[in-house]
């Protein structure tokens, strides 16, 4: 029974300094929906828990310029969901985030926490990658920015080093005629974990795709940006032949495991199916259907 | 049957436990606490099969805060050669299940327990117990357990003259199946497989036990039978039954899984040794690993019918997992599977197979869903081969009053055919289906049970009624008993309180199981009420100074009758109670009996599913369960039982399964990966209540709670076939499995 200290940091500096000093034995606490469960079940035994919800910047949703958002790392799902403009611009991110846990969990869980937990199956991560979102990180040497697709190193592992903390998520300025979508496969309709997750984000001009990003979760040790699949969509009208090709590239990019949640064969097939379905949803959203 | 006015019977009265439960005040067993209480924790095996070479508890005992450490040496041993049966359990297996002796037989098998001043210290002390194991090869699945070179769990168990994991068999025979199959125009034989599934009660096992300085023990625990808890704890600790008082707590779900003890004997011994009250609470992981699921199974079903749809022969061979100790519900599988049908030649055979899994416990109609699964799926194929409506096929062969069942008894009046007619005529059966949707039907039977019950019915000083029975209420028995009591006494339902007594305050009552509680307790409550009504008439006779025969009890009051009619103003229950002291003292009566006449229950279910053909996901779109319930005393509760059974059946058919990894460990010990359906997975589960009264019961009651879990596995399988055009012969029909079937691999 090691004792755990609790610190409610008021500033980024205070949090980062405390974490740095703890030399790897500290954990940041946002909503706690992963961390507290891990502590209770004995998977993680931090000596110091640093609560970051009281740091204003981390708990703020900011529209820095028109249609350009920065979301603090500990903003809860319920709060983000109440921001009408953000939900309108990023319906795919919101629908992914909304899938995390129940209504009660939504009151606590944060986008930042979902990202830092490092699960290959984290629901919001493929949507964030597809969105082209950037992680803003504070550390002993100041702030730095990392695209979300480079944030994960492996299951449970991120680029964050001792003393580094995720501060916020910077979304690109939203172009008109753009939308996103996220679909996941789970055996249950709710309260489940993704067997495969797929996020897409596209821009259409006169029915021609001018920008596209496709991301898959739970099919590899980290969530993936499928660059080649994204690229071949650009300049096309996203007809069913193109989507078949995109789906095949997604299937090729899969490197899943066999486990109790799904087989390699099944996960790979599902990735292709979800890709096609989520692109169609994003197109519908752009067309206002 | 009594002639009854049905003022309260059949009414959806407010449930008596509702307010306490929704406001969080109901006392579940883990809510119980005592001054000086300490905490117990159980050390569990990390191996699926191993010899225990030694257990060294010295370091654990030396830890500050630890009060006692116990092992199998502290639990009464029952030698292997002498069965000691209590209900469906045998103490030889129980003593080894609550605390491993010589060998651990499954991952999670208890082998020591600690009591300490805090839960955390008790847990840490368990880590300090040093156990030397000799790891043995293990067998998890039936196929592996019955192979010639299978690792043997129990050396003394023999089958065909040599050590075996087949611990027992059970057979039912009627007519001559060879002769029957020779007459068949169509014969279909198929193999089926199901996985072990857990009852999934939200409240995990827990108890608080206080053994006082005089050696008397008090147990607070959540179970389906306080008398079962008392008896088993007595057997396993050696404390005489009369020195144990078991107090039932509110129960957070049981479904059969709480008809057995895990923690009570351990906490009792720890309390005995420390002189302190000891509380033990199992977490979800341990509950999944070490408390009973029901069996996984493999079975072969062969049915033959003539071209006109008459079943001429049927055979069912069942292998059921027992877990680490003998006792799988082969009786439910072999006995119930063919019961809905009048079949001249039939043979069912069950094998009880032990393997390195946790010991199975009862689960809603134990064994019967497994039995019905294969039979009802093969019947669907027979109907298809004969181009008949599957419900018509069942109707042609339906058992009815006078049919001799394959498992032995001759059926009295019962309502199976009524459920088929109701299904055929239900709008659901004719509703159009959408793309990739399919509809399936299936029927099911469960024995139901009678057994010992006790009741005490007291009139309070202010003229109301308190009824005490001896059965934990897991499905609405208190509300139903209040309805019946109000009906019989002719008073408002609100004036009846129903309580569950403990082992010291009410007479022996068999446990809550076998769908027996309302059947049995209604009988003893009815008898008690009759005695009390006679007492009330006697008191009125005294007050009026007339003969008691000249008094009738009507609408909650005594009225002068015959020559005396109209001579006195009626006396209400309250008025008589007010004068009780002057007329002879308190008014009340009890009744105790071993009830008989529980008759079986039948159901027919209709299920619509929709299949995502690219992902293999099956969603239930519409579900209707139709059941002969005898008499619905409290229809909302009856409907709830039907819906609950269907929901659990949907989980069993589509998403629930025990998954073991390559090390023989259960790999899905939480509700994230042990996928019980959540609310959004289910459509509205419609019910049709059929009432063909049980002729052997004063209110016509039949057991209700278990039958609803019997038909769903086949109804859903048959619906999936209609949706995708291919059949699945194994459960659960999980998305990867269904996609494979669709793709024809």
Short mmCIF file of C-alpha atoms in Angstrom, two decimals, chain A residues 91-92 95 130 174 177-183 198-204 209 211-214 233 238 243 274-289:
data_model
loop_
_atom_site.label_atom_id
_atom_site.label_comp_id
_atom_site.label_asym_id
_atom_site.label_seq_id
_atom_site.Cartn_x
_atom_site.Cartn_y
_atom_site.Cartn_z
CA UNK A 91 -19.72 16.25 -36.28
CA UNK A 92 -17.35 13.30 -36.77
CA UNK A 95 -19.85 11.46 -32.66
CA UNK A 130 -8.82 12.59 -39.73
CA UNK A 174 -12.70 24.64 -40.93
CA UNK A 177 -17.89 22.27 -47.97
CA UNK A 178 -16.07 20.05 -45.49
CA UNK A 179 -17.31 17.48 -43.07
CA UNK A 180 -16.22 14.45 -41.13
CA UNK A 181 -17.65 11.19 -39.85
CA UNK A 182 -16.66 8.42 -37.47
CA UNK A 183 -17.97 4.87 -37.37
CA UNK A 198 -12.76 4.63 -38.82
CA UNK A 199 -12.63 8.42 -39.11
CA UNK A 200 -12.84 10.35 -42.38
CA UNK A 201 -12.70 14.04 -43.11
CA UNK A 202 -13.29 15.38 -46.62
CA UNK A 203 -13.79 18.56 -48.57
CA UNK A 204 -15.86 18.64 -51.76
CA UNK A 209 -12.92 15.81 -53.47
CA UNK A 211 -9.03 17.27 -49.43
CA UNK A 212 -9.33 13.96 -47.61
CA UNK A 213 -7.97 12.29 -44.51
CA UNK A 214 -8.73 8.72 -43.49
CA UNK A 233 -9.59 10.26 -53.06
CA UNK A 238 -15.75 9.47 -54.68
CA UNK A 243 -14.29 3.85 -52.63
CA UNK A 274 -16.55 1.17 -42.27
CA UNK A 275 -14.43 3.30 -44.60
CA UNK A 276 -17.05 3.22 -47.33
CA UNK A 277 -19.92 3.87 -44.93
CA UNK A 278 -18.21 6.78 -43.19
CA UNK A 279 -17.25 8.50 -46.46
CA UNK A 280 -20.89 8.35 -47.55
CA UNK A 281 -22.00 9.87 -44.25
CA UNK A 282 -19.46 12.71 -44.60
CA UNK A 283 -20.62 13.39 -48.18
CA UNK A 284 -24.22 13.50 -46.97
CA UNK A 285 -23.27 15.97 -44.28
CA UNK A 286 -21.55 18.28 -46.75
CA UNK A 287 -24.58 18.17 -49.01
CA UNK A 288 -26.75 18.96 -46.03
CA UNK A 289 -28.81 15.80 -46.32
#
